[in-house]
PDB file of C-alpha atoms in Angstrom:
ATOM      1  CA  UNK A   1       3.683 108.876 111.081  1.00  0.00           C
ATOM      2  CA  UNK A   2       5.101 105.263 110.405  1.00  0.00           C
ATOM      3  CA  UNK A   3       7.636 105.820 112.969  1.00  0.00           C
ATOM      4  CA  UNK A   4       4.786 106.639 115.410  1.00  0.00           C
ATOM      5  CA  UNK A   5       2.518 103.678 114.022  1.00  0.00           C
ATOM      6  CA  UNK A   6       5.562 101.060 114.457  1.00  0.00           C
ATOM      7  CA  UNK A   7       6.369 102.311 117.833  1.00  0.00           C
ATOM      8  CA  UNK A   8       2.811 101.975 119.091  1.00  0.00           C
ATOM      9  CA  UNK A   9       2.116  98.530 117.485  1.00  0.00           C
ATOM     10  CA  UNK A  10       5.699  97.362 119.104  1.00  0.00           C
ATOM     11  CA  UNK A  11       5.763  95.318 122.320  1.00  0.00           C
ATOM     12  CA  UNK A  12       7.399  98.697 123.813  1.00  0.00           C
ATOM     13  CA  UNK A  13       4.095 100.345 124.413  1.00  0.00           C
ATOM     14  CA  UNK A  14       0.468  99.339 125.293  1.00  0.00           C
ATOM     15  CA  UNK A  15      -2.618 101.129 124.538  1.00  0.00           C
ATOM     16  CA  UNK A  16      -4.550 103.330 127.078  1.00  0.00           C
ATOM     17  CA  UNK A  17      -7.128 104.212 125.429  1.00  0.00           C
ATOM     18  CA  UNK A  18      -7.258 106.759 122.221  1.00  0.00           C
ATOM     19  CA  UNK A  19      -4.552 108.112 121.129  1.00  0.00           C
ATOM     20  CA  UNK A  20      -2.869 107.155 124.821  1.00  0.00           C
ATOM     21  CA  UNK A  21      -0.042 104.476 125.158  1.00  0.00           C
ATOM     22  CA  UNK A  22       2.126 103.916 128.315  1.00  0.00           C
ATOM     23  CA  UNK A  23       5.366 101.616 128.657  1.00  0.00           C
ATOM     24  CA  UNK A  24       4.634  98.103 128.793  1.00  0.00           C
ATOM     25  CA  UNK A  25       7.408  97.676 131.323  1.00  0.00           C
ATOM     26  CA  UNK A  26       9.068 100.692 134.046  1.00  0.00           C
ATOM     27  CA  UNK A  27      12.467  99.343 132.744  1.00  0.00           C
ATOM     28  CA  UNK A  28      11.999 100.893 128.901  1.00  0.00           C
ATOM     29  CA  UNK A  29      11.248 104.364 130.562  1.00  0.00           C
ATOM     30  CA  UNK A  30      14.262 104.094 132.916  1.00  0.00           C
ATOM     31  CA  UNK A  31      16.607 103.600 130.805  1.00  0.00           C
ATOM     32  CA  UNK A  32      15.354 105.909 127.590  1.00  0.00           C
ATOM     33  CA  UNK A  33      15.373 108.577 130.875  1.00  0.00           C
ATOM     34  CA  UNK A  34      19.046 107.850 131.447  1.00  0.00           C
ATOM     35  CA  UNK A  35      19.560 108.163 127.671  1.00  0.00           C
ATOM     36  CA  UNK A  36      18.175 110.791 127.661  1.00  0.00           C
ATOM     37  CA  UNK A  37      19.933 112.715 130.312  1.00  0.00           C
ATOM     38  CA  UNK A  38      23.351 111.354 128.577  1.00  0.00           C
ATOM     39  CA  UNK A  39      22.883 112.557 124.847  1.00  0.00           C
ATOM     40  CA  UNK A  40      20.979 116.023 126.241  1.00  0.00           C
ATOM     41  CA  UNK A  41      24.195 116.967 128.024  1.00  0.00           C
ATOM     42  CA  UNK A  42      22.037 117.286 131.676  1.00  0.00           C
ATOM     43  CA  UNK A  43      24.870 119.010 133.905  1.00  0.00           C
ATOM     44  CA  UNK A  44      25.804 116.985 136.853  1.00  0.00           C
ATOM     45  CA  UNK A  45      24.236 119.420 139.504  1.00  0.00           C
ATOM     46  CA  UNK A  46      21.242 118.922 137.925  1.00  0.00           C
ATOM     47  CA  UNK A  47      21.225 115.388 137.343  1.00  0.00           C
ATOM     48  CA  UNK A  48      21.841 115.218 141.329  1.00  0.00           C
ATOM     49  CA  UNK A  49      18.811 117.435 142.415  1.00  0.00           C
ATOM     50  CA  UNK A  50      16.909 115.122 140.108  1.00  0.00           C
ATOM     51  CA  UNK A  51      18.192 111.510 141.271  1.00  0.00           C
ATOM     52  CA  UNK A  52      19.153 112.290 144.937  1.00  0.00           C
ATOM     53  CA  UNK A  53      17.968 113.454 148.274  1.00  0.00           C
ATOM     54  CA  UNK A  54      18.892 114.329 151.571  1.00  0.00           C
ATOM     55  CA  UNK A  55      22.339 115.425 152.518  1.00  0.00           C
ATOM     56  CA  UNK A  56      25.845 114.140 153.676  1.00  0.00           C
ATOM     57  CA  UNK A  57      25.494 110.511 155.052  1.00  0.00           C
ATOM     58  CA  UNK A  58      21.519 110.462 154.740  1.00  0.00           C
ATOM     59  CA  UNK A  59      22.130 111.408 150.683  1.00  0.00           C
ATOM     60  CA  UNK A  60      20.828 108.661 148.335  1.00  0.00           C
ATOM     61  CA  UNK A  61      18.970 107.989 144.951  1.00  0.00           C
ATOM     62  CA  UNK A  62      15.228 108.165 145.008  1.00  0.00           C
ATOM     63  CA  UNK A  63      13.793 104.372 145.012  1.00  0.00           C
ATOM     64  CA  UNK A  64      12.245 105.389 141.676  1.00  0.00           C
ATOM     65  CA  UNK A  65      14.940 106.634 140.458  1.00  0.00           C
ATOM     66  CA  UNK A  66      17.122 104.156 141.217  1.00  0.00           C
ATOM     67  CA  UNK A  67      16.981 101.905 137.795  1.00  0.00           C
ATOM     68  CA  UNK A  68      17.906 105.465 135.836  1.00  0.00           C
ATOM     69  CA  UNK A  69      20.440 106.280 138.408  1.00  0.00           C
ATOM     70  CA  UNK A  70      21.965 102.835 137.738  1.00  0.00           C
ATOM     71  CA  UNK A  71      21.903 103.109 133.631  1.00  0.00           C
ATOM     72  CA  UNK A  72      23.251 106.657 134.095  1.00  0.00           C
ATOM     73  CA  UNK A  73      26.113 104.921 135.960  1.00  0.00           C
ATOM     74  CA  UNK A  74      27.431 103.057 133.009  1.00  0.00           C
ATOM     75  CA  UNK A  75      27.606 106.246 130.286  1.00  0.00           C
ATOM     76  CA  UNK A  76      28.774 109.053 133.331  1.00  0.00           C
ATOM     77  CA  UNK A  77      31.730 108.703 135.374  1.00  0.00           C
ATOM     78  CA  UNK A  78      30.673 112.002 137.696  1.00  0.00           C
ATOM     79  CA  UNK A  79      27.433 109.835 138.426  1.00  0.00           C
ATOM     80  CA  UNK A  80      29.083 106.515 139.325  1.00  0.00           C
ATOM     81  CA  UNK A  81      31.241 108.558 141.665  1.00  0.00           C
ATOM     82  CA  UNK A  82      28.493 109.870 143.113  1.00  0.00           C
ATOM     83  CA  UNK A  83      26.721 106.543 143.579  1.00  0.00           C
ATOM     84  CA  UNK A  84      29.754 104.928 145.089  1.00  0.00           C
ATOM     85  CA  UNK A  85      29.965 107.908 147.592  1.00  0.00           C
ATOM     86  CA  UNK A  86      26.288 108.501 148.274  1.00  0.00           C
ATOM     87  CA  UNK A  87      24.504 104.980 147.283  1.00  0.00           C
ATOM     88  CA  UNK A  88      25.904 102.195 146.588  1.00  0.00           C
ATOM     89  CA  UNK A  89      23.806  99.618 146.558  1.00  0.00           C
ATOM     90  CA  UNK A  90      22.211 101.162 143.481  1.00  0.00           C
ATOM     91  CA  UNK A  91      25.443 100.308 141.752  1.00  0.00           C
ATOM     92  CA  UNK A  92      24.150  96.367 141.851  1.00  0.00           C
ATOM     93  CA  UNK A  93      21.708  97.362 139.468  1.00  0.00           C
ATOM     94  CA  UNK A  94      23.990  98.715 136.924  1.00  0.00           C
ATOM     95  CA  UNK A  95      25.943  96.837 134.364  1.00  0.00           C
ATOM     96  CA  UNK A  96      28.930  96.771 136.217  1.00  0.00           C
ATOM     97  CA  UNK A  97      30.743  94.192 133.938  1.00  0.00           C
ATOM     98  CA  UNK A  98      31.198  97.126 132.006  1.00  0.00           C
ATOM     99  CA  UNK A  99      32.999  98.813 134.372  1.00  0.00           C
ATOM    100  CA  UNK A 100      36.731  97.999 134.992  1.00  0.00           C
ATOM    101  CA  UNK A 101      37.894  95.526 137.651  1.00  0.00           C
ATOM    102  CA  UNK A 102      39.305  98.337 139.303  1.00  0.00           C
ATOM    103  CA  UNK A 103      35.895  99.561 139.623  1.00  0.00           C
ATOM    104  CA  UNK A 104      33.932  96.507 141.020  1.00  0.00           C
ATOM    105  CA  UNK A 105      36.556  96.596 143.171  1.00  0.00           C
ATOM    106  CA  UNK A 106      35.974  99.596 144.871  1.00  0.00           C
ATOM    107  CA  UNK A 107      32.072  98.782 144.342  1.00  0.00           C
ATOM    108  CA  UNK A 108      32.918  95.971 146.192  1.00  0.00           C
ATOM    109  CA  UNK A 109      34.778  98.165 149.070  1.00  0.00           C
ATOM    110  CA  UNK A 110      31.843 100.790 149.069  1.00  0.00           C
ATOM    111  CA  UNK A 111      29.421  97.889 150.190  1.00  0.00           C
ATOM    112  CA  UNK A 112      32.021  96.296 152.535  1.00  0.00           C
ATOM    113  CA  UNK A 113      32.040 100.273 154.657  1.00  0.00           C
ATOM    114  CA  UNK A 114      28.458 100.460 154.306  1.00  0.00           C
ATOM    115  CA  UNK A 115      27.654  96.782 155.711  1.00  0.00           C
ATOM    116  CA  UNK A 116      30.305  98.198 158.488  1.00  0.00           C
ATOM    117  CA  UNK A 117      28.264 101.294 158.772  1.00  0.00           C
ATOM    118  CA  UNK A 118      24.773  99.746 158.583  1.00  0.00           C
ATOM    119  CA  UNK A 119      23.575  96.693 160.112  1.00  0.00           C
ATOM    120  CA  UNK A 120      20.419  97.291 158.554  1.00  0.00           C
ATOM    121  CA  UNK A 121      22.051  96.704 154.964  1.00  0.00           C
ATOM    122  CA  UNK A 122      20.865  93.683 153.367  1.00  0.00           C
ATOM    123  CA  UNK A 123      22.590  92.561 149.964  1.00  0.00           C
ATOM    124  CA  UNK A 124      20.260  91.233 147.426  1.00  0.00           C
ATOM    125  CA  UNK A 125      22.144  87.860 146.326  1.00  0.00           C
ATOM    126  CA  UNK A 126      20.358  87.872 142.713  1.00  0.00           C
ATOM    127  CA  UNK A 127      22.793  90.711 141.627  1.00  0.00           C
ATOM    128  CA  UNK A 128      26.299  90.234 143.238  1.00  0.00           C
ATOM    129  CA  UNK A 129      27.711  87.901 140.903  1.00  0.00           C
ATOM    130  CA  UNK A 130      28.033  91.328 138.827  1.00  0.00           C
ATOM    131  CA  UNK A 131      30.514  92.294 141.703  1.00  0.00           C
ATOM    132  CA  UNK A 132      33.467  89.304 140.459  1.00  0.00           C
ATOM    133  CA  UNK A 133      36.897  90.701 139.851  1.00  0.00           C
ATOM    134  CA  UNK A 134      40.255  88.968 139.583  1.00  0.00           C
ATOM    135  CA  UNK A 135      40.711  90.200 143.104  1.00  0.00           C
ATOM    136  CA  UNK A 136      37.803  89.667 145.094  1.00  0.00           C
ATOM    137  CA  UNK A 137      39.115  86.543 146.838  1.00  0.00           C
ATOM    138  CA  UNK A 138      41.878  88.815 148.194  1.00  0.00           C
ATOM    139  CA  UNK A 139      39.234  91.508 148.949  1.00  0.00           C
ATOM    140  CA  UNK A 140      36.797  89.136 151.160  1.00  0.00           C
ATOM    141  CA  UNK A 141      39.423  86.839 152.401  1.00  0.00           C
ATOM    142  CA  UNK A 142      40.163  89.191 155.668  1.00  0.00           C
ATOM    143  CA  UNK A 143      36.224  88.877 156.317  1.00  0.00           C
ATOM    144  CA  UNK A 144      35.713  85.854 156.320  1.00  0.00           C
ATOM    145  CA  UNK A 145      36.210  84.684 160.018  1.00  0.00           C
ATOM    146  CA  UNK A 146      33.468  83.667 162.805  1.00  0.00           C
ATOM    147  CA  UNK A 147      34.361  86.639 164.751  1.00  0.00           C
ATOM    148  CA  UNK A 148      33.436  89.094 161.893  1.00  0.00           C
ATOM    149  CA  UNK A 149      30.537  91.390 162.571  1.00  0.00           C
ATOM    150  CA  UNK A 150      27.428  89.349 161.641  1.00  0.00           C
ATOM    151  CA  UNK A 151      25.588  91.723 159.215  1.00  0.00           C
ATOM    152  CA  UNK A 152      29.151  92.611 157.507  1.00  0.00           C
ATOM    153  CA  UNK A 153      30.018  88.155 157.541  1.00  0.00           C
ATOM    154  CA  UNK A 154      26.498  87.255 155.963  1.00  0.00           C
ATOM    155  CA  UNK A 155      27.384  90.225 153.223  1.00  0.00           C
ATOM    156  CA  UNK A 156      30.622  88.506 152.642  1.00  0.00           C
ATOM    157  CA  UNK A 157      29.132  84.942 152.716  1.00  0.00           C
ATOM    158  CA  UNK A 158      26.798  86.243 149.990  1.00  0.00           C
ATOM    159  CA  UNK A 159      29.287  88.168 147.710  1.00  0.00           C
ATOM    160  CA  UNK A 160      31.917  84.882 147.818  1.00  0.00           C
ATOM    161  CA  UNK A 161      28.890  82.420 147.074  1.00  0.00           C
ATOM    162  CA  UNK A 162      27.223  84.455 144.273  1.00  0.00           C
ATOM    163  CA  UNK A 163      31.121  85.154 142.726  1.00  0.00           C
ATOM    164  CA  UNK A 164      31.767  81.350 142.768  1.00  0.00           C
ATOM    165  CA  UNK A 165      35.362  82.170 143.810  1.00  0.00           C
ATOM    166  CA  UNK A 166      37.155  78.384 143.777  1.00  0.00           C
ATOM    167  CA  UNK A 167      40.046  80.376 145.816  1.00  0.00           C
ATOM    168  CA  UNK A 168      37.626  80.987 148.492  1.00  0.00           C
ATOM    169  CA  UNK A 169      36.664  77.344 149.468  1.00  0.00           C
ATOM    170  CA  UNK A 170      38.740  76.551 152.054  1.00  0.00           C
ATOM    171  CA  UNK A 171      37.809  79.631 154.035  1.00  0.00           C
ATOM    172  CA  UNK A 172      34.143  78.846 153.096  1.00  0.00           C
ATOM    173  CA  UNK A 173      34.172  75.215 154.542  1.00  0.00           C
ATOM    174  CA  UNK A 174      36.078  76.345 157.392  1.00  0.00           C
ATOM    175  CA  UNK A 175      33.701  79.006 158.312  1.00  0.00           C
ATOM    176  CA  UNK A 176      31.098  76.208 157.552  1.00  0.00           C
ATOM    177  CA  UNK A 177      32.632  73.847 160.279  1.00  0.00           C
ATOM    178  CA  UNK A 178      32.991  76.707 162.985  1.00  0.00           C
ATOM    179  CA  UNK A 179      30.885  76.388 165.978  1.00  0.00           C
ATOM    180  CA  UNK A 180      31.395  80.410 166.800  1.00  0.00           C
ATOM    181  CA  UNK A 181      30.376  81.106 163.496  1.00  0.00           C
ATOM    182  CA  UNK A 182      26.448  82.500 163.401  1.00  0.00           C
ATOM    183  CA  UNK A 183      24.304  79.031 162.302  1.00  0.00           C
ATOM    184  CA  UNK A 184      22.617  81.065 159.739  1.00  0.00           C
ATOM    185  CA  UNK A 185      25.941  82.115 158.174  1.00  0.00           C
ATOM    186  CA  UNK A 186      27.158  78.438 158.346  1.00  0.00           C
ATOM    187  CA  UNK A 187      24.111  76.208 156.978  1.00  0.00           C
ATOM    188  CA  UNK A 188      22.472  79.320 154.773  1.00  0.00           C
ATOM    189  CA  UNK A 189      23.185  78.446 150.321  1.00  0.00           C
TER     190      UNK A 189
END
C-alpha cells in the first residue's frame, strides 16, 4: 500500500477521479511498455504483430507505437533490425548514442535509401544530431552536390548541419555558393 500511495502522489501519475490515475505524460507509458516487453521475454513474432503493420515495403511501426518501438530498439537487437529494415525513421527517436558507430552508420544509410526511395520523406532536424559518427562526413560527402536529387540533398543538408561536422564545410559553402543548387537547400539554417 505505500508503494501504491507513493506512486500515485508522484509526478508520474495524475488523478482521474476515485481510485483512477492515468500517466501524466504518453512518454512514462511508452517506455514502462517497452520495459515491459524486454524483462517479460515477449517473442519477436509477437512483438512484430504488436508494433507493425502492413507487409513488405508498406511494413512500418504503428504511429502510436512508435515511442515503444524506439525504446525497444535500444534493449533488442531483433527489433532494431527490424526497424532499420521496415522503419527507419523511428530509429531517430531512439537513443541511438547507445548504439555503436557502426550502427548510426547504417541508421544513417537506411535513411539515405529511403530519402532515395521516397520523396515524400521529410527528416525531422530536432533529432539527427543523434545520427553523428566518426564517419558520417565520409558517408554524406558523395551527396552533397547541386545535382543530387532534391528531397535526398535537403536530407543530407539537414543530417551535416544538425552533426556539426567541421570536415564538411567546404562542401557546405560550396553547395551554398552554387547557382544549380535548389535556393532552399542553399539559404535554408
Amino acid at each position: 500500500m505505500n508503494e501504491l500511495s507513493q506512486l500515485t502522489e508522484s509526478s508520474l501519475l495524475r488523478p482521474l477521479g476515485d481510485y483512477r490515475w492515468e500517466f501524466a505524460h504518453k512518454s512514462y507509458q511508452e517506455f514502462l511498455a517497452a520495459e515491459f516487453m524486454r524483462r517479460r521475454h515477449i517473442q519477436a513474432a509477437v512483438e512484430r504483430e504488436l508494433l507493425w503493420i502492413g507487409d513488405g515495403p508498406s511494413r512500418h511501426i504503428l504511429p502510436a507505437h512508435q515511442e515503444v518501438a524506439a525504446w525497444r530498439s535500444d534493449t533488442s537487437t531483433t527489433v532494431f533490425e527490424d526497424l532499420l529494415r521496415d522503419d527507419a525513421l523511428v530509429l531517430l527517436l531512439a537513443d541511438l548514442a547507445r548504439r555503436t558507430d557502426r550502427d548510426r552508420a547504417r541508421v544513417v544509410d537506411a535513411l539515405l535509401t529511403l530519402l532515395k526511395s521516397d520523396d515524400t520523406v521529410r527528416l525531422d532536424s530536432a533529432s539527427l544530431h543523434r545520427l553523428d559518427h566518426p564517419q558520417l562526413a565520409e558517408q554524406l560527402r558523395p551527396y552533397l552536390k547541386a545535382r543530387t536529387e532534391v528531397n535526398l540533398l535537403f536530407g543530407v543538408v539537414r543530417i551535416a548541419r544538425a552533426c556539426r561536422r567541421p570536415e564538411l564545410s567546404a562542401e557546405l559553402l560550396i553547395l551554398a555558393e552554387d547557382r544549380d543548387a535548389h535556393a532552399e537547400v542553399r539559404v535554408r539554417p
